[in-house]
PDB file of C-alpha atoms and ligand atoms in Angstrom:
ATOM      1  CA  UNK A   1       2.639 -47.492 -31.722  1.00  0.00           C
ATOM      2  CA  UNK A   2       1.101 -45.661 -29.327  1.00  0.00           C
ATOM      3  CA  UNK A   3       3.555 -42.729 -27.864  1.00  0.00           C
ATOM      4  CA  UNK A   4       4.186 -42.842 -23.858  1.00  0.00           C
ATOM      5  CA  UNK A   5       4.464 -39.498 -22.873  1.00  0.00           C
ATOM      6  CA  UNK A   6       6.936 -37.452 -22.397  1.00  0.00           C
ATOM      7  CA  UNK A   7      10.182 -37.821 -20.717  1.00  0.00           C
ATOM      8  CA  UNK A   8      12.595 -35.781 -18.706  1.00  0.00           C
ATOM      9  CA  UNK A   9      15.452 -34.683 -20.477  1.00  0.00           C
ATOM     10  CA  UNK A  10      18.688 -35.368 -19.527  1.00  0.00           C
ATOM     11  CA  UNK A  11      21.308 -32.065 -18.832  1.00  0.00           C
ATOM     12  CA  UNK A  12      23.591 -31.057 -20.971  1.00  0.00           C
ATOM     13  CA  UNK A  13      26.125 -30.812 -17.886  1.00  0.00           C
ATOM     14  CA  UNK A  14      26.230 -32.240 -14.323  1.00  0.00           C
ATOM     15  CA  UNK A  15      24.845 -30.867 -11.790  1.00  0.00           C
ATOM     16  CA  UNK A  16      27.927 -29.412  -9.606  1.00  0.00           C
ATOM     17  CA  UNK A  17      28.055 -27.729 -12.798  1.00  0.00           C
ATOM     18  CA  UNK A  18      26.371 -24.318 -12.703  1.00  0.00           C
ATOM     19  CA  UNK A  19      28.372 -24.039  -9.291  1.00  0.00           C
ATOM     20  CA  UNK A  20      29.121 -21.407  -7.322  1.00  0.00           C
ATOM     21  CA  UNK A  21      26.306 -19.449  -8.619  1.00  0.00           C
ATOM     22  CA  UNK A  22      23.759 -22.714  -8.565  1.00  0.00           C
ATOM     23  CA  UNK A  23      24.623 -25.041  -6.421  1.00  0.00           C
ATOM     24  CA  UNK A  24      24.514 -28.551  -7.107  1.00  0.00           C
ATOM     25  CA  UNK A  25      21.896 -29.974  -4.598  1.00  0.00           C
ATOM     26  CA  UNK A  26      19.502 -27.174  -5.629  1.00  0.00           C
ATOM     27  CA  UNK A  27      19.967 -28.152  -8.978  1.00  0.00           C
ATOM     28  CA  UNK A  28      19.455 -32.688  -8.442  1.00  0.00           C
ATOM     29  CA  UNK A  29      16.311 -31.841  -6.256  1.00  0.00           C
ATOM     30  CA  UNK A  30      14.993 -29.237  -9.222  1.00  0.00           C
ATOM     31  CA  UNK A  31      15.640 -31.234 -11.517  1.00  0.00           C
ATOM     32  CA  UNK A  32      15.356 -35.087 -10.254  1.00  0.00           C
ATOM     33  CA  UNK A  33      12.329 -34.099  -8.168  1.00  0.00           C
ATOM     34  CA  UNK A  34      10.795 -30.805  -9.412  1.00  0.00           C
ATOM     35  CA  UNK A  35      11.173 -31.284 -13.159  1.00  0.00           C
ATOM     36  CA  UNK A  36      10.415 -34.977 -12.979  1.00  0.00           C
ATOM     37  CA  UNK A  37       7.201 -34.667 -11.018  1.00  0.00           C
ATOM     38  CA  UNK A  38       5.757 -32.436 -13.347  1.00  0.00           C
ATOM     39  CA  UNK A  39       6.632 -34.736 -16.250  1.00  0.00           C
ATOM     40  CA  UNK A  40       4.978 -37.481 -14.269  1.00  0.00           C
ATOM     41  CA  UNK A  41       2.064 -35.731 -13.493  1.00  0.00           C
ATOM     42  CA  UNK A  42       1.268 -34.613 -17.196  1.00  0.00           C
ATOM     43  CA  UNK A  43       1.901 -37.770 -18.383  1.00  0.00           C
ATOM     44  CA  UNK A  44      -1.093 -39.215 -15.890  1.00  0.00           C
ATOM     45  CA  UNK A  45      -3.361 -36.256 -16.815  1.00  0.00           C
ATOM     46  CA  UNK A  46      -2.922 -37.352 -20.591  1.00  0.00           C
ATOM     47  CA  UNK A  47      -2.244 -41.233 -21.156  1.00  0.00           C
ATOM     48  CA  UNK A  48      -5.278 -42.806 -22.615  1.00  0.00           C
ATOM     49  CA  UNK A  49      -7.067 -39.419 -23.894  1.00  0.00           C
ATOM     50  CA  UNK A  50      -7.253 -37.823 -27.008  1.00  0.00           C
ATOM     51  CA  UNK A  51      -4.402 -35.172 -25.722  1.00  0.00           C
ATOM     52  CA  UNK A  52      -1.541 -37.866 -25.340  1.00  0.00           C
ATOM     53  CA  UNK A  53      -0.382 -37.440 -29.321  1.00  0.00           C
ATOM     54  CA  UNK A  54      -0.318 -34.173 -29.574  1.00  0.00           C
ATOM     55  CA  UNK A  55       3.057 -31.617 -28.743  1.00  0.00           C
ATOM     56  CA  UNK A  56       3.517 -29.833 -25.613  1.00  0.00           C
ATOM     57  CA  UNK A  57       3.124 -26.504 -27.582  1.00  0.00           C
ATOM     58  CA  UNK A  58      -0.410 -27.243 -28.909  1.00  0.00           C
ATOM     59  CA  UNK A  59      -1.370 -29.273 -25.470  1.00  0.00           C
ATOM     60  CA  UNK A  60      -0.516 -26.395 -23.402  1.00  0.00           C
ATOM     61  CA  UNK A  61      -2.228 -23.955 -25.521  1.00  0.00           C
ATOM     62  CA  UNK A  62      -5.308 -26.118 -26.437  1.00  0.00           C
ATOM     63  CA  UNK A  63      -5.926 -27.131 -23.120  1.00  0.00           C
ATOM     64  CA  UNK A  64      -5.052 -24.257 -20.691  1.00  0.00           C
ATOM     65  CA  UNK A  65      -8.579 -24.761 -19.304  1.00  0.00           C
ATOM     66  CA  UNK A  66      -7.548 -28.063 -17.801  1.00  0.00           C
ATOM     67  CA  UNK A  67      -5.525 -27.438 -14.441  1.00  0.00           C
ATOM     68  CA  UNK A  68      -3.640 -30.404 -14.928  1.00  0.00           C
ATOM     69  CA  UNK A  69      -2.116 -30.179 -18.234  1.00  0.00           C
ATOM     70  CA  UNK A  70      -1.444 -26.302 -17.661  1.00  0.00           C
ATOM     71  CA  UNK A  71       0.243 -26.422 -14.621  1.00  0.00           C
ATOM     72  CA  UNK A  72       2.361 -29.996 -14.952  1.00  0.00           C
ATOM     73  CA  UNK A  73       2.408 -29.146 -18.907  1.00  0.00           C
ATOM     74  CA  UNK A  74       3.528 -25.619 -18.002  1.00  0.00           C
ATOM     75  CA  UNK A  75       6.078 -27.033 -15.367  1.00  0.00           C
ATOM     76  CA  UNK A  76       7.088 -29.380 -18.259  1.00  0.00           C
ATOM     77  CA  UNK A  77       8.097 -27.099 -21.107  1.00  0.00           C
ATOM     78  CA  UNK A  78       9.473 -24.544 -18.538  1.00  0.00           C
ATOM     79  CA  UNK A  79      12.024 -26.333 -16.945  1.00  0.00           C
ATOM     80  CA  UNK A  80      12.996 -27.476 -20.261  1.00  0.00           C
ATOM     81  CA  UNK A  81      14.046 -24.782 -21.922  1.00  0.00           C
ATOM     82  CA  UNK A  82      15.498 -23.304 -18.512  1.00  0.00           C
ATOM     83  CA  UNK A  83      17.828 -26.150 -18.447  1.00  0.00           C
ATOM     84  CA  UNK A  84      18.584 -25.436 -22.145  1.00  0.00           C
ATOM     85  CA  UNK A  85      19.337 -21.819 -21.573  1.00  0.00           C
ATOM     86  CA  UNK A  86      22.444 -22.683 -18.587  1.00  0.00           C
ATOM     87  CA  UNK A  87      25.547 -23.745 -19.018  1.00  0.00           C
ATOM     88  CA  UNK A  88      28.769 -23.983 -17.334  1.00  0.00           C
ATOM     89  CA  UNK A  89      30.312 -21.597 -19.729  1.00  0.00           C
ATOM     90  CA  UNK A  90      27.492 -18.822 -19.650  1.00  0.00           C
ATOM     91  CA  UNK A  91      27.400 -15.729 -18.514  1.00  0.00           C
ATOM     92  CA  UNK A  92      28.783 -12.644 -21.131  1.00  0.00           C
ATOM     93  CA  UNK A  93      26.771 -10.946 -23.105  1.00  0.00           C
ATOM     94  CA  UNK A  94      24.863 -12.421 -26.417  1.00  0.00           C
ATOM     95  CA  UNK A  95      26.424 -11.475 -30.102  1.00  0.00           C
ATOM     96  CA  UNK A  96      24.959 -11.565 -33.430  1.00  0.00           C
ATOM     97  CA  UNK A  97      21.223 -11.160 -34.834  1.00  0.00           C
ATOM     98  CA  UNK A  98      20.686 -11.202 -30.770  1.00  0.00           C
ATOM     99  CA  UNK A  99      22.621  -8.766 -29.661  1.00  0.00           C
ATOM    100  CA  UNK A 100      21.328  -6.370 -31.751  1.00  0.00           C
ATOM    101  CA  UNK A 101      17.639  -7.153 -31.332  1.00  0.00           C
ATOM    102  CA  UNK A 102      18.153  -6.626 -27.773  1.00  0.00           C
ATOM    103  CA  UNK A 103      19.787  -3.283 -28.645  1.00  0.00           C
ATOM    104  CA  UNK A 104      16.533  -2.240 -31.060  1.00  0.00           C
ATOM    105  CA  UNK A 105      13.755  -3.443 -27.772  1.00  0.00           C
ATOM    106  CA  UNK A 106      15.599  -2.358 -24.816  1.00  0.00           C
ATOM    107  CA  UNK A 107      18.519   0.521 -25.949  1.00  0.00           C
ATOM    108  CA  UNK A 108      21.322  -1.550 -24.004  1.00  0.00           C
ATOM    109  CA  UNK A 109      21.890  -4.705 -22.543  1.00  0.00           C
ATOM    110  CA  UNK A 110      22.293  -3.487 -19.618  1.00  0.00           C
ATOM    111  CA  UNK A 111      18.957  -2.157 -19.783  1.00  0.00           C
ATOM    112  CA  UNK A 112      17.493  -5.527 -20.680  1.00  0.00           C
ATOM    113  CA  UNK A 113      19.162  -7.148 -17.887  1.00  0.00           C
ATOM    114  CA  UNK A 114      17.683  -4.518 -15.667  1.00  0.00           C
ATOM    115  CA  UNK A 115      14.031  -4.404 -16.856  1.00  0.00           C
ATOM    116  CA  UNK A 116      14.383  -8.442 -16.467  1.00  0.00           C
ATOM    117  CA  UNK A 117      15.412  -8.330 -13.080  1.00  0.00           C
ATOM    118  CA  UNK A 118      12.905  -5.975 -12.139  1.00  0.00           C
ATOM    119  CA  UNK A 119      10.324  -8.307 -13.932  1.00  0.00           C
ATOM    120  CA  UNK A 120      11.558 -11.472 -11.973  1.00  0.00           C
ATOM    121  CA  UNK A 121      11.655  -9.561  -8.497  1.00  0.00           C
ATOM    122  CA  UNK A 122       8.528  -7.747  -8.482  1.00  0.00           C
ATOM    123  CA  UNK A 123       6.641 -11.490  -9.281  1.00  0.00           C
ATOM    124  CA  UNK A 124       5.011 -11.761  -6.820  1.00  0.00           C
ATOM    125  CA  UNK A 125       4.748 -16.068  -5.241  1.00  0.00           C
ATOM    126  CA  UNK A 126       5.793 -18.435  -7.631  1.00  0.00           C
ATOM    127  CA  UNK A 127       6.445 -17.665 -11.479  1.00  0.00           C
ATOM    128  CA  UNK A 128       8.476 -16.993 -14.453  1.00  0.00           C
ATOM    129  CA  UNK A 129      10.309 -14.341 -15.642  1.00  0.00           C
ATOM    130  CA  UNK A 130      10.687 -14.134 -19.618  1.00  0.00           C
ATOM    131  CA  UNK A 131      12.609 -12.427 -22.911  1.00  0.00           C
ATOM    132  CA  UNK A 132       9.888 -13.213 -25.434  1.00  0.00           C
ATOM    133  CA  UNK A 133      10.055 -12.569 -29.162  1.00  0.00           C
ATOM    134  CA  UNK A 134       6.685 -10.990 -30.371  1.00  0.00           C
ATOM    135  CA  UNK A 135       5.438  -9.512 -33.298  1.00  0.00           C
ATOM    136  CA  UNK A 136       9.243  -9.387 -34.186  1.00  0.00           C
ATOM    137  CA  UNK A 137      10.576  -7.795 -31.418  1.00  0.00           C
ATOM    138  CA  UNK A 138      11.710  -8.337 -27.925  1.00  0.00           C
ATOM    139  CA  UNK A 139      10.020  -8.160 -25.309  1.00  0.00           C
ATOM    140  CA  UNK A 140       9.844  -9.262 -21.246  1.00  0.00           C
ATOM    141  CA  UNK A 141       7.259 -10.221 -19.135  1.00  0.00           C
ATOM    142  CA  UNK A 142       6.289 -12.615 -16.051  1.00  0.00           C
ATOM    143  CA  UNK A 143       4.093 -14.798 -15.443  1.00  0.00           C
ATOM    144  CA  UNK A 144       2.349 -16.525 -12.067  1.00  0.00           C
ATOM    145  CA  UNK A 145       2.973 -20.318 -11.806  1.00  0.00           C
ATOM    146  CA  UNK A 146       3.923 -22.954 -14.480  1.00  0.00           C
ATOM    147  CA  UNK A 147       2.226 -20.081 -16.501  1.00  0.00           C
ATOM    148  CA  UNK A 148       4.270 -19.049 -19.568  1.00  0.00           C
ATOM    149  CA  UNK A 149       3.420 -16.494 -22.339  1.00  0.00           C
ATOM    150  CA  UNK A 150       2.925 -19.522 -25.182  1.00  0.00           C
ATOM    151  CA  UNK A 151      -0.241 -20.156 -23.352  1.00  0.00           C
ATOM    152  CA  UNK A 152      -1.996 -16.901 -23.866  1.00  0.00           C
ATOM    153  CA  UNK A 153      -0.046 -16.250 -27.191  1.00  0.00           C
ATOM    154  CA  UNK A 154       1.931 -13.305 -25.916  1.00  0.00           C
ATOM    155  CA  UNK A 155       5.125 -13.996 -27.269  1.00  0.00           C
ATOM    156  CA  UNK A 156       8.032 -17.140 -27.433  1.00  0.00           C
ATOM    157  CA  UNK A 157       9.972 -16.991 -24.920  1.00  0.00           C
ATOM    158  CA  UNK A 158      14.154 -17.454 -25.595  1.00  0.00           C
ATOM    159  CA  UNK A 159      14.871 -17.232 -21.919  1.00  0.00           C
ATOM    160  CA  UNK A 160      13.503 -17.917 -18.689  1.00  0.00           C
ATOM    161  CA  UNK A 161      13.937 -17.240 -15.292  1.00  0.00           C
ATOM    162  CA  UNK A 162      12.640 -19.770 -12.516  1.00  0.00           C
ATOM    163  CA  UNK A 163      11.756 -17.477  -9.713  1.00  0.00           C
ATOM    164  CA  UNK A 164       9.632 -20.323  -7.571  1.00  0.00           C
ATOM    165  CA  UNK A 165      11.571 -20.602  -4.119  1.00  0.00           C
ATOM    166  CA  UNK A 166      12.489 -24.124  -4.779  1.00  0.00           C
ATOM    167  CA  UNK A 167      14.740 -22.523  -7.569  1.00  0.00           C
ATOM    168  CA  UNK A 168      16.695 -20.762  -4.712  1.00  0.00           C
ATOM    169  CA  UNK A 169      15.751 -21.200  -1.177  1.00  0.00           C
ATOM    170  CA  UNK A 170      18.392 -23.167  -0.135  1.00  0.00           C
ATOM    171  CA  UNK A 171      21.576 -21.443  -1.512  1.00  0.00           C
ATOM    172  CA  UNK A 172      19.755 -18.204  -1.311  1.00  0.00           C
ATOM    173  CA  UNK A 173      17.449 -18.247   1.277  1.00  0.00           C
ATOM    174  CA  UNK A 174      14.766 -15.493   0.532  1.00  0.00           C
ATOM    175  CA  UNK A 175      17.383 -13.113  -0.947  1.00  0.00           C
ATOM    176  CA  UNK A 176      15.761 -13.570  -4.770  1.00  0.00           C
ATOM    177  CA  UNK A 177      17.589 -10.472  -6.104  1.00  0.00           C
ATOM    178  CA  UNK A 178      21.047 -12.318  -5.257  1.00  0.00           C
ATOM    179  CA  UNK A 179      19.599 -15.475  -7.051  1.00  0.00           C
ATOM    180  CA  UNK A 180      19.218 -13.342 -10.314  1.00  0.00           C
ATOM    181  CA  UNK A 181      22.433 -11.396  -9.964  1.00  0.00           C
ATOM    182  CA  UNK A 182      24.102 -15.082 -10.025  1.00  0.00           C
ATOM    183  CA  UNK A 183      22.104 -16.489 -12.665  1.00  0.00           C
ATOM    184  CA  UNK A 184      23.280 -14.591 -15.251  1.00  0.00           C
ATOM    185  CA  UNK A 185      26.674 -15.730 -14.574  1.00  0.00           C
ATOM    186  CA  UNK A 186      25.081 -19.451 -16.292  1.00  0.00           C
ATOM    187  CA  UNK A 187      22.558 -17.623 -18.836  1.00  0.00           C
ATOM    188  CA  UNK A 188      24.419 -19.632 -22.360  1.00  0.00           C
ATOM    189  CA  UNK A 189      23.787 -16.688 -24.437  1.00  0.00           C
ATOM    190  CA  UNK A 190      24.716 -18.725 -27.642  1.00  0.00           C
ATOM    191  CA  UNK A 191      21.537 -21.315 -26.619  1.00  0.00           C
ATOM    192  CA  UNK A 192      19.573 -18.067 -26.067  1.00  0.00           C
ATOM    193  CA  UNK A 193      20.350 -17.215 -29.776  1.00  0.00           C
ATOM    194  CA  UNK A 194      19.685 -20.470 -31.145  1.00  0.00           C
ATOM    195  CA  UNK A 195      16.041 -20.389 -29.816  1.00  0.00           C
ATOM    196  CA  UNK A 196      15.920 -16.320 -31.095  1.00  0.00           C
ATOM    197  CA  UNK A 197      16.894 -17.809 -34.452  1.00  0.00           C
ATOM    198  CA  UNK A 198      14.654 -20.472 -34.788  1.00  0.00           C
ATOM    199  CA  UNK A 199      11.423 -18.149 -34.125  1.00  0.00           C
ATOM    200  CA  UNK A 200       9.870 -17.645 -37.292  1.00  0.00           C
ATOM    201  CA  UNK A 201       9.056 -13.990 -37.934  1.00  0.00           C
TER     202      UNK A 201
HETATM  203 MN1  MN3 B 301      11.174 -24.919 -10.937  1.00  0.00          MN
END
């Protein structure tokens, strides 16, 4: 049977959910519009080739050269593990194997917030912010775009941060630093650890 692309995953929580700190029409259009029309759009770039069997890990990697399957493949795999990373019970701080790797990379997690933070802010247009695992440690970095550090085999990113002004704009206007103050109120550190776990290093 021939596979039909890939599909937009549902939430794990409505979305008045993540609110006050994302509110809930920012969230439908980001997800019902944003997330869908990259799904859409990779799905057209790769029905009927030789790329629509393979897994959005190796597609993105093995075909960064193509516009089309990086950006809307990028925009893809992004927004899914952003989704996967908020909750309506987030916020805290991470425990566990986590907690301490964070400690080892970054001395506090305070610290980590803060070297995130500066990472998303000083992006400048459209990108990503990320906590990457890498060689066995932690480490952050952004990216421009639907870019994300699996692409140029930098690291594997736990946690993301959607910094594009359709992520924001209309809660936040272009106050970005008040965007990422709020968004850790929603960051579900235990989903965070799951993905930390499940790197193999
Ligand atoms: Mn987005």
């Amino acid at each position: 049977m021939k596979i039909m692309g890939f599909e937009l995953p549902e939430l794990d929580y409505g979305y008045d959910e993540l609110e006050p700190h994302i509110d809930a029409e920012t969230m439908e259009l980001h997800h019902s519009k944003h997330h869908a029309g990259y799904t859409a759009k990779l799905n057209a770039a790769i029905i009927d080739t030789d790329m629509d069997d393979m897994p959005i890990e190796e597609l993105i990697v093995e075909h960064f050269e193509n516009p089309a399957v990086r950006n809307n493949g990028g925009g893809y795999w992004n927004h899914c593990l952003f989704w996967k990373t908020m909750g309506p019970n987030g916020g805290g701080m991470p425990t566990g194997k986590l907690a301490a790797a964070i400690d080892d990379s970054f001395g506090s997690f305070e610290s980590m917030k803060e070297q995130f933070a500066n990472a998303a802010m000083t992006r400048f247009g459209s990108g990503w912010a990320w906590l990457c695992v890498s060689s066995g440690t932690l480490s952050i970095c952004s990216t421009g775009n639907q870019d994300n550090p699996l692409m140029t085999s930098e690291g594997i990113p736990i946690l993301g941060l959607d910094v594009w002004e359709h992520a924001y704009y209309k809660k936040f206007g272009p106050g970005r630093g008040d965007y990422i103050d709020s968004w850790w109120n929603v960051v579900d550190w235990s989903a965070v650890s799951q993905n930390f776990d499940d790197c193999k290093f």
